[in-house]
mmCIF file of C-alpha atoms in Angstrom:
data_model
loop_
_atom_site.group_PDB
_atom_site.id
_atom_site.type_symbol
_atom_site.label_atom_id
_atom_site.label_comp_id
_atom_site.label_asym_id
_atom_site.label_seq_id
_atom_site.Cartn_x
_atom_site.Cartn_y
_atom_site.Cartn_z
ATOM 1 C CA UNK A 3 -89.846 20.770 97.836
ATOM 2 C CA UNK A 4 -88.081 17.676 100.043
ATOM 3 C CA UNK A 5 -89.600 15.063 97.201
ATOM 4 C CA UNK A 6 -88.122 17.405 93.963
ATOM 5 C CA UNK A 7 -84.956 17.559 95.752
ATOM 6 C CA UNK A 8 -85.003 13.923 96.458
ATOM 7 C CA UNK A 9 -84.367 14.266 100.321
ATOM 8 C CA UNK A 10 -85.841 14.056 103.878
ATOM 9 C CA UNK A 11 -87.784 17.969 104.957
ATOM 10 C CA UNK A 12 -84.965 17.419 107.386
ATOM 11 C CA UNK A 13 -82.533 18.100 105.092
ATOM 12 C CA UNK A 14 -84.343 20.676 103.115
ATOM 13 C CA UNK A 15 -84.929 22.379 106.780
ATOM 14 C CA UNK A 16 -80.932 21.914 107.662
ATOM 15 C CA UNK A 17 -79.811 23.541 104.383
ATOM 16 C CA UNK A 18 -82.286 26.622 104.421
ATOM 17 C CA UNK A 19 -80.902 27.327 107.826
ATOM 18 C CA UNK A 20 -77.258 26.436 107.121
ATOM 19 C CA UNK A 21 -76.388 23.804 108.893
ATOM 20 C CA UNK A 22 -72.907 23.025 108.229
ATOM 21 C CA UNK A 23 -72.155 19.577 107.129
ATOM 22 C CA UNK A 24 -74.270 19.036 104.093
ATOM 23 C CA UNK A 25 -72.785 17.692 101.080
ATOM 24 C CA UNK A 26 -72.292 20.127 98.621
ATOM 25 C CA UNK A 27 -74.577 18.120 96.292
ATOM 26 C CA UNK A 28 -77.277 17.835 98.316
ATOM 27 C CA UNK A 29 -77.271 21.599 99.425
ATOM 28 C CA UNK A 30 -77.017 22.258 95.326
ATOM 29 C CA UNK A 31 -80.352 20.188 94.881
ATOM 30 C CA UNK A 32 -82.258 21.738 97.541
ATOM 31 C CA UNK A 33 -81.189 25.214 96.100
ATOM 32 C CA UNK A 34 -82.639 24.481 92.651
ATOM 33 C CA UNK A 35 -85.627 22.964 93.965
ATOM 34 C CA UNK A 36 -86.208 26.377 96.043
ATOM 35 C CA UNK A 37 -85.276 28.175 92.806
ATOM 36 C CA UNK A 38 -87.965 26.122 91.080
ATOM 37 C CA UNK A 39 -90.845 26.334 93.430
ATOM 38 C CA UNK A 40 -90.133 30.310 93.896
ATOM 39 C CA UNK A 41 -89.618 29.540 97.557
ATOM 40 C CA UNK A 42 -89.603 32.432 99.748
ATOM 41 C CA UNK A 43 -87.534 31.871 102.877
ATOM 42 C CA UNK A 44 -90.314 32.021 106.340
ATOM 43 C CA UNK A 45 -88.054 33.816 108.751
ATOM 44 C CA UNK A 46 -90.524 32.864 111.730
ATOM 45 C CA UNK A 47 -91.507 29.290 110.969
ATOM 46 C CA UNK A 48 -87.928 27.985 110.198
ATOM 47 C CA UNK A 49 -89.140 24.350 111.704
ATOM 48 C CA UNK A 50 -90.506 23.064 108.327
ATOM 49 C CA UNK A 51 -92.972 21.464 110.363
ATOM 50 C CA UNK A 52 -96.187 23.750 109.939
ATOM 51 C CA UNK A 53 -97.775 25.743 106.443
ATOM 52 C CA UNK A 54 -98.936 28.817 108.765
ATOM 53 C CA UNK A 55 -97.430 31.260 111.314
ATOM 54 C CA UNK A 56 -100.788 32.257 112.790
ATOM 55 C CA UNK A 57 -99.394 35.635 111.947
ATOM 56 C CA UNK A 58 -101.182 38.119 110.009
ATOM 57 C CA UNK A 59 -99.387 41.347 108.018
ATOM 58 C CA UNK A 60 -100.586 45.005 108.248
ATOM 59 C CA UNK A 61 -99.335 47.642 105.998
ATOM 60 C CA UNK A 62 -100.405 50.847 107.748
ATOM 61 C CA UNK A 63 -99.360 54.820 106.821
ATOM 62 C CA UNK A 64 -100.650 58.115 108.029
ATOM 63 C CA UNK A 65 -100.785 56.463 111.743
ATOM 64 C CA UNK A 66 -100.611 59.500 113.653
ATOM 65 C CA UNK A 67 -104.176 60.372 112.002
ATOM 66 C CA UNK A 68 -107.108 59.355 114.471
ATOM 67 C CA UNK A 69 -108.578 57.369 111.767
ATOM 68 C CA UNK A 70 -105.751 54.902 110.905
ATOM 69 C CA UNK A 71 -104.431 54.603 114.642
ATOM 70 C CA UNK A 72 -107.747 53.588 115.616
ATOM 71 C CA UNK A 73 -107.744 51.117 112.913
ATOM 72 C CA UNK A 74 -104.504 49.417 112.996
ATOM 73 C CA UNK A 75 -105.881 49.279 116.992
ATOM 74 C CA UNK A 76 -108.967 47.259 115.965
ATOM 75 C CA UNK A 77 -107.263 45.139 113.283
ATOM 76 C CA UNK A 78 -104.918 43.642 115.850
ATOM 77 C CA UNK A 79 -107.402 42.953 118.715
ATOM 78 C CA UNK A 80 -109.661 41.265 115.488
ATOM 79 C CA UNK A 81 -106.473 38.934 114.484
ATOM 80 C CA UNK A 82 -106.131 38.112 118.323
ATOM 81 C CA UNK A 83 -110.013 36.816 118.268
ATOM 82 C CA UNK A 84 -109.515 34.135 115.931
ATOM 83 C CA UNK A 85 -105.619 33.505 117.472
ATOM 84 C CA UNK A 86 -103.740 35.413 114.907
ATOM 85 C CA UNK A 87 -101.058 37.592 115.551
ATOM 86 C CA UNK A 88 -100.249 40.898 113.712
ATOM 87 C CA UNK A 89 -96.468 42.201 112.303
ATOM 88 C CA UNK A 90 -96.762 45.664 110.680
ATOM 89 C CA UNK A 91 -95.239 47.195 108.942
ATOM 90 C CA UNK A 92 -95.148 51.112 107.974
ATOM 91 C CA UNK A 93 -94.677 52.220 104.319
ATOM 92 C CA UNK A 94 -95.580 55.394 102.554
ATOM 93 C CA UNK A 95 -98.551 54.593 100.702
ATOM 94 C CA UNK A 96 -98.074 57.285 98.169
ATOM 95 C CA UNK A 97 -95.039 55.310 97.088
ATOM 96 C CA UNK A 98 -95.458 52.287 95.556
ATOM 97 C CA UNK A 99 -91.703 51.215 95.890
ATOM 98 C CA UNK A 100 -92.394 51.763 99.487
ATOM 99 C CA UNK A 101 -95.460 49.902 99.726
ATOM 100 C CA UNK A 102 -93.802 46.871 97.184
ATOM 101 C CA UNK A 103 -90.982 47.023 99.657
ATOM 102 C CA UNK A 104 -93.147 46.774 102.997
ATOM 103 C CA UNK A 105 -95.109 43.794 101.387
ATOM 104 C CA UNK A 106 -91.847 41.525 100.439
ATOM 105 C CA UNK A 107 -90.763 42.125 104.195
ATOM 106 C CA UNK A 108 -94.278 40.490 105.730
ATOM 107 C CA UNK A 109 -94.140 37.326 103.169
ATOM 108 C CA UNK A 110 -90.584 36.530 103.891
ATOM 109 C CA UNK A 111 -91.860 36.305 107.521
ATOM 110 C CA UNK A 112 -94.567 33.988 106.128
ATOM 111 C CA UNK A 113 -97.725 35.934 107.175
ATOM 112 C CA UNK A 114 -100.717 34.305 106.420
ATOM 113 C CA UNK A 115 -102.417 37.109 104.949
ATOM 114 C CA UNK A 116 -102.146 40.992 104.432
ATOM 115 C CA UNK A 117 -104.568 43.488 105.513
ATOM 116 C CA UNK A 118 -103.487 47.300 103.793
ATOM 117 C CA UNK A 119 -104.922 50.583 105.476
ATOM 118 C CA UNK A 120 -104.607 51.531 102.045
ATOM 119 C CA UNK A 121 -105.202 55.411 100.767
ATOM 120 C CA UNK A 122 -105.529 54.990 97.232
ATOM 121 C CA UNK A 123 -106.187 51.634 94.977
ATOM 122 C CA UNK A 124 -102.403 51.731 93.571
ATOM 123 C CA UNK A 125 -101.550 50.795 97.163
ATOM 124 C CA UNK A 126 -103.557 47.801 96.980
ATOM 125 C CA UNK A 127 -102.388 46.831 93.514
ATOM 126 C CA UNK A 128 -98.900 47.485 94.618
ATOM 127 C CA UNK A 129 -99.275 45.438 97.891
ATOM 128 C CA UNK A 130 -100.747 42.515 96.028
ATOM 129 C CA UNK A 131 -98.574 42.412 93.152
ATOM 130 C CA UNK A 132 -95.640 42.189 95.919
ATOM 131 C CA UNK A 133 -97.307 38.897 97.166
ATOM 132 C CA UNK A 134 -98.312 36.685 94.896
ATOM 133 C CA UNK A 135 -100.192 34.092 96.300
ATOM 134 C CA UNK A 136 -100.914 35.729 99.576
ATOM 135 C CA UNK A 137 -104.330 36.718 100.433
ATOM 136 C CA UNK A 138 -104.525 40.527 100.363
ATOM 137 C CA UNK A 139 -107.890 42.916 101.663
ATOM 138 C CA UNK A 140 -108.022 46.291 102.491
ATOM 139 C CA UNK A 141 -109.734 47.555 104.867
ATOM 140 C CA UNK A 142 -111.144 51.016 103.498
ATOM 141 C CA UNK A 143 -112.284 49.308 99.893
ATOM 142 C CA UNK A 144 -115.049 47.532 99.052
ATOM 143 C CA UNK A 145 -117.919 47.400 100.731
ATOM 144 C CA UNK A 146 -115.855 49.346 103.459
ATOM 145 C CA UNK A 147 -116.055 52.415 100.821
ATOM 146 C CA UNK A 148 -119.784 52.158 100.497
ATOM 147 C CA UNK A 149 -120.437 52.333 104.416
ATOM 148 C CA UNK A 150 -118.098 55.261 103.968
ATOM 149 C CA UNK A 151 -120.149 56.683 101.479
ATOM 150 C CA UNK A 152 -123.147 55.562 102.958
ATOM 151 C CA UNK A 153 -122.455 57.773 106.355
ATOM 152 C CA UNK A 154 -121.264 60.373 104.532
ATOM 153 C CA UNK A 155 -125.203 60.647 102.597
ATOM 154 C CA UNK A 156 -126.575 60.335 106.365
ATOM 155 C CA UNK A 157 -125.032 63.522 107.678
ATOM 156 C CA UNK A 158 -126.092 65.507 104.733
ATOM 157 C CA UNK A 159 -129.505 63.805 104.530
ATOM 158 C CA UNK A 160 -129.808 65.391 108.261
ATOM 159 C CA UNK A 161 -129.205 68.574 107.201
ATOM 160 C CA UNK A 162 -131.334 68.684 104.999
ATOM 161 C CA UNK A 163 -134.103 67.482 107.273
ATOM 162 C CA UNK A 164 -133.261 70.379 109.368
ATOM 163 C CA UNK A 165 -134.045 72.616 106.213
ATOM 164 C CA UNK A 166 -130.872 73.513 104.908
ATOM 165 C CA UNK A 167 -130.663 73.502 100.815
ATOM 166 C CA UNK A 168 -127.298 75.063 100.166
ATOM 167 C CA UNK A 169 -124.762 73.227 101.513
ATOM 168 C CA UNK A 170 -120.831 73.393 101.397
ATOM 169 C CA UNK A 171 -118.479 70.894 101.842
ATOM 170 C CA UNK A 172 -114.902 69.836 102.968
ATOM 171 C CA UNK A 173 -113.667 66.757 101.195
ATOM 172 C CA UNK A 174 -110.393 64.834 102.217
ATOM 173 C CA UNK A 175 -107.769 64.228 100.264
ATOM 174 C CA UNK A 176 -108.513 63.220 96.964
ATOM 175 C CA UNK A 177 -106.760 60.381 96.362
ATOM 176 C CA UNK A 178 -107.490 58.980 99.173
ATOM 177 C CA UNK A 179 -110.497 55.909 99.548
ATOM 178 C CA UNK A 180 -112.285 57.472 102.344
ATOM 179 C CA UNK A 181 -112.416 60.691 100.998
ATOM 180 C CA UNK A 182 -113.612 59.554 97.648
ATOM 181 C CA UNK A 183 -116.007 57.381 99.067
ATOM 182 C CA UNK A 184 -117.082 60.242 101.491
ATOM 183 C CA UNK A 185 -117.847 62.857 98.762
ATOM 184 C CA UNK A 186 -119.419 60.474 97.080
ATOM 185 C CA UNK A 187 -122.203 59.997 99.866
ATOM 186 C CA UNK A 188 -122.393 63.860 100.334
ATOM 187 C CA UNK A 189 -122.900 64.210 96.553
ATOM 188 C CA UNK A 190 -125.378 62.023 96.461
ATOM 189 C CA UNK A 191 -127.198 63.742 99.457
ATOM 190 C CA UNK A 192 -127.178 67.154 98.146
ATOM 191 C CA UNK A 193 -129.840 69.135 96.998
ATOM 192 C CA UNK A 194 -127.900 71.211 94.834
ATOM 193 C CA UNK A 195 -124.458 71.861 93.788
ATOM 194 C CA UNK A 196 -122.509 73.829 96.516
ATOM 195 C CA UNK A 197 -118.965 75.422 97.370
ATOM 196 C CA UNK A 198 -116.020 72.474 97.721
ATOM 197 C CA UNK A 199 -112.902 72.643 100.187
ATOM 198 C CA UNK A 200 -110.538 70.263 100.481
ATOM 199 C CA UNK A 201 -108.150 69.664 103.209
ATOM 200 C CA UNK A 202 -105.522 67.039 104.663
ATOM 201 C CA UNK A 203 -108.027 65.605 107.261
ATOM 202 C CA UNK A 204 -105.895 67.779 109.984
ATOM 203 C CA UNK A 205 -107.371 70.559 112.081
ATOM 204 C CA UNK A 206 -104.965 73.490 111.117
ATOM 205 C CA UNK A 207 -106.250 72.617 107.551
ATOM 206 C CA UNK A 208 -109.642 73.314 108.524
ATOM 207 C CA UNK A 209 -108.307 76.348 110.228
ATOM 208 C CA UNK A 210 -106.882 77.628 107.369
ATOM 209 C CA UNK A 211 -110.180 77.591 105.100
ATOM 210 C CA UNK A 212 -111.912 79.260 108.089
ATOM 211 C CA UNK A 213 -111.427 82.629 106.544
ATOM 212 C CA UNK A 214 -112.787 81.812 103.388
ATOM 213 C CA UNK A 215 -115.883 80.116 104.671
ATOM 214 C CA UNK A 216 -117.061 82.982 106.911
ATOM 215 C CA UNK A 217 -116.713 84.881 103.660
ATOM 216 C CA UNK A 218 -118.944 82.344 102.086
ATOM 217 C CA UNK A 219 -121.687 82.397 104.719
ATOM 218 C CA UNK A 220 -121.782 86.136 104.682
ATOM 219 C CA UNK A 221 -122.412 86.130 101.356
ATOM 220 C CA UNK A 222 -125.672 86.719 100.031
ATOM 221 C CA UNK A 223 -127.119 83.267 98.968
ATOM 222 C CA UNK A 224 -124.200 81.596 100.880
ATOM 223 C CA UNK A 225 -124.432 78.132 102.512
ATOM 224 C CA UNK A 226 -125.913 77.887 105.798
ATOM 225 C CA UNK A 227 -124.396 74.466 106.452
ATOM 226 C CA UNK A 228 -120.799 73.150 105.853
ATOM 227 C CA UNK A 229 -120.210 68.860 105.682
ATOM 228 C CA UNK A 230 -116.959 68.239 106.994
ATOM 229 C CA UNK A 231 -115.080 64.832 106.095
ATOM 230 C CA UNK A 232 -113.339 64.414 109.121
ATOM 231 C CA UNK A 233 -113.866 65.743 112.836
ATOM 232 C CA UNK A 234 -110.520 66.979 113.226
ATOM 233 C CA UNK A 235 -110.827 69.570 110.333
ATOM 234 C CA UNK A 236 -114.282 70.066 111.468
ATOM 235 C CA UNK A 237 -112.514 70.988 115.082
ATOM 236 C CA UNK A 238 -110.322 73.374 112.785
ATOM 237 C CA UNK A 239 -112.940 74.702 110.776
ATOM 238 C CA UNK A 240 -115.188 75.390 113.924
ATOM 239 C CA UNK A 241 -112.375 77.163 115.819
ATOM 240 C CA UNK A 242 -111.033 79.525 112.668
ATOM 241 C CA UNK A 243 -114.945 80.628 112.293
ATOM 242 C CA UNK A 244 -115.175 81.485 116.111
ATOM 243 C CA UNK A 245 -112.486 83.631 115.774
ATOM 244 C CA UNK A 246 -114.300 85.450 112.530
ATOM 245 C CA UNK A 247 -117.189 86.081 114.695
ATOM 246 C CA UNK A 248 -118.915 83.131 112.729
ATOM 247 C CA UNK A 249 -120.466 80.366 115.321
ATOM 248 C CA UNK A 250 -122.376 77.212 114.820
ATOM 249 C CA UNK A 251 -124.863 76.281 115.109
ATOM 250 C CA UNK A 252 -126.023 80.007 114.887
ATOM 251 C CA UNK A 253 -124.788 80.846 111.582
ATOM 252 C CA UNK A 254 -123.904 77.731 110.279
ATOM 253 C CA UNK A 255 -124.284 74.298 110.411
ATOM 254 C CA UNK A 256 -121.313 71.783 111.220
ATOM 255 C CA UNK A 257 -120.741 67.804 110.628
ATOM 256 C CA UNK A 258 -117.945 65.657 111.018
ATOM 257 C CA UNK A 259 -117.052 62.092 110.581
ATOM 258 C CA UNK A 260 -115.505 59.536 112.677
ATOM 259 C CA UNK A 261 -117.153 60.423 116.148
ATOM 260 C CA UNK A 262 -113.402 60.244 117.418
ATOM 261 C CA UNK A 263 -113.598 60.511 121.574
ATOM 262 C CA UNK A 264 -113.635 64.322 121.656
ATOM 263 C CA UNK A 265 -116.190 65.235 119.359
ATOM 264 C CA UNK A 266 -119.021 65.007 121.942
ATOM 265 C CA UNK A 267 -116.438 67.867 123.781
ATOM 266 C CA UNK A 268 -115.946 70.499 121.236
ATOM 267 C CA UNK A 269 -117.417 73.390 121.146
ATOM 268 C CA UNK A 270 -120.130 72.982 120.183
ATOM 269 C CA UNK A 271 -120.166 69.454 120.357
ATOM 270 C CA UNK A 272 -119.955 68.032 117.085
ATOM 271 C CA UNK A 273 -122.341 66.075 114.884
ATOM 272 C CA UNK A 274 -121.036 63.560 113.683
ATOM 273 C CA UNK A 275 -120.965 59.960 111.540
ATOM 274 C CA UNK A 276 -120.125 56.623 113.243
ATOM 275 C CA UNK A 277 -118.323 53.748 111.792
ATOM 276 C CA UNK A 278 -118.260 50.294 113.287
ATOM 277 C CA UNK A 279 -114.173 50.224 112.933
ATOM 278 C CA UNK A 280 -114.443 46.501 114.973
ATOM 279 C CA UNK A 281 -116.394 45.497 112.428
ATOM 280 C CA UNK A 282 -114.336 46.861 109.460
ATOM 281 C CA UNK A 283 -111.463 45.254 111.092
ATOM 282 C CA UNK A 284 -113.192 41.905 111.460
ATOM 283 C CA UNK A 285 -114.254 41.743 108.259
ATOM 284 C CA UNK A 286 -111.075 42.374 106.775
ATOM 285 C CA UNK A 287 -109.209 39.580 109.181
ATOM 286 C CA UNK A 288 -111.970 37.197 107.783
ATOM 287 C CA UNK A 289 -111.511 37.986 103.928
ATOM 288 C CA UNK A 290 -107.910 37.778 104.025
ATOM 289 C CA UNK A 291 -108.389 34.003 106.614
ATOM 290 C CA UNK A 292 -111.424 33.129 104.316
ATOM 291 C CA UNK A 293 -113.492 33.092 107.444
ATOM 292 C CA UNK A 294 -116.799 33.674 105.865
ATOM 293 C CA UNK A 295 -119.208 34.339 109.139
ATOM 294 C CA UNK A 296 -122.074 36.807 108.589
ATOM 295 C CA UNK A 297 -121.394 37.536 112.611
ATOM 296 C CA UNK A 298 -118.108 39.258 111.327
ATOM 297 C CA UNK A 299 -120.000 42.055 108.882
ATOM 298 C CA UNK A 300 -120.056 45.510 110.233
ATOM 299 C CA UNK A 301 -122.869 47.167 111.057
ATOM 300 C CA UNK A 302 -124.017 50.428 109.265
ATOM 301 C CA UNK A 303 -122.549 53.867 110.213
ATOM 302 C CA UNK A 304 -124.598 55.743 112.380
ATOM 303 C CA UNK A 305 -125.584 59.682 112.297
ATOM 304 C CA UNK A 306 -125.002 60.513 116.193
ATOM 305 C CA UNK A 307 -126.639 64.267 116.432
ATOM 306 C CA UNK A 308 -125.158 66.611 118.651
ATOM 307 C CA UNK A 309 -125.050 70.675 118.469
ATOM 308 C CA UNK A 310 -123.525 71.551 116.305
ATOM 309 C CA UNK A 311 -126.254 71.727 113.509
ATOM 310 C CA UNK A 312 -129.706 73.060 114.126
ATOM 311 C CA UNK A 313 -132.646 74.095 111.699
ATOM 312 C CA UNK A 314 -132.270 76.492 108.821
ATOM 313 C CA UNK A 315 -133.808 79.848 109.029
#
């Protein structure tokens, strides 16, 4: 920019901060060479002297979920391993104005890179046609979708080991990547086709299908296992069939996903699929850094068993 304004970075720093005493011509040359170059102002590396803040951008939604809290958790603690920090940033990622808005913010602070808990692909698309130029990963696509899916196959792949052959399920969201990549493991896993739920990955929403399920498994020919794609609507689900006089593992069996901290305490404790979030989040830190280190790829969800599912009469 200094050399097609024909002056010193000095002066090219001095007029993007507004230092008073530049010639009007000057300032006018540095302002068309920034209009030029499509210059976008670094609000945290005003010096001139350095191309990176070290600092990495996170566009995160839906925080208060135990899945993206424990996320944007990882995500900073793997930008602090290689010396990055993290600004985020929360936008409604069913809006893509939001979203467009959120990722403007981060590269006129100069981040390095964006990582987007992103629920849906237009929330990619939107975040990366906000920042042209800046590296952009999310951390629930991609091969992070087909460990997703992949768990998702391993909790219905265990109960069918146990015997069980009709099998219901409770999908997330659908426009959401984790619960399309999750019904896509449990789809692929089933023996046959079976009833479908869906609810908002919250507990009262698996409370609230309680009633119908009990109907289901009293039915004649009704499922005698239920795969859940979340453990809080599992811990719904699980507490709305108690109170029907429906309890697993006796009359039906019960996985989750996420193995969030209480799931080994619910009653029954919960089986349940385990991601390696660290991983996830160190992967995406290295995609969007181009830090390509097989030591930063996740290791493969794990099915941990607990007792909430037990073997098919």
């Amino acid at each position: 920019m200094a050399r097609l304004a024909g002056v010193s970075t000095q002066t090219v720093s001095r007029v993007l901060n507004d230092y008073p005493g530049i010639r009007a011509e000057t300032r006018d040359r540095v302002r068309e060479a920034v209009a030029a170059l499509d210059y976008r102002m670094n609000n945290t590396a005003r010096s001139f002297g350095t191309s990176t803040t070290r600092t990495l951008g996170l566009i995160a939604s839906n925080a208060t979920l135990y899945g993206p809290s424990i996320a944007i958790e990882a995500l900073e603690a793997a930008a602090r391993s290689v010396g990055r920090w993290v600004a985020t940033v929360y936008a409604d990622a069913a809006d893509e104005e939001s979203v467009d808005a959120a990722a403007r913010h981060l590269v006129s602070h100069g981040v390095d890179g964006i990582v987007v808990l992103a629920t849906h692909a237009r929330t990619v698309a939107a975040a990366s046609s906000a920042a042209p130029g800046v590296p952009v990963a999310a951390l629930h696509a991609g091969p992070g979708a087909e460990r997703q899916s992949e768990g998702a196959e391993l909790a219905v792949r265990h109960l069918v080991d146990l015997g069980h052959r009709r099998i219901a399920r409770v999908a997330g969201p659908s426009h959401w990547f984790e619960a399309s990549a999750r019904e896509a493991g449990v789809v692929r896993a089933l023996p046959e086709a079976g009833l479908r739920w869906e609810g908002d990955w919250s507990a009262a929403s698996g409370a609230a299908l309680a009633a119908e399920v009990a109907a289901a498994v009293r039915a004649p020919g009704g499922p005698t296992a239920v795969a859940v794609a979340n453990d809080q609507m599992a811990l719904g689900l699980m507490a709305g069939l108690h109170g029907a006089g429906v309890d697993a593992p006796r009359d039906v069996s019960i996985t989750g996903f996420d193995d969030n901290p209480d799931a080994a305490f619910y009653s029954p404790a919960l089986t349940t699929v385990r991601l390696d979030i660290v991983g996830e989040a160190r992967r995406a830190v290295g995609e969007v850094l181009g830090l390509a280190d097989p030591e930063l790829a996740p290791g493969p969800a794990r099915l941990i068993v607990r007792a909430s599912t037990g073997r098919a009469d």
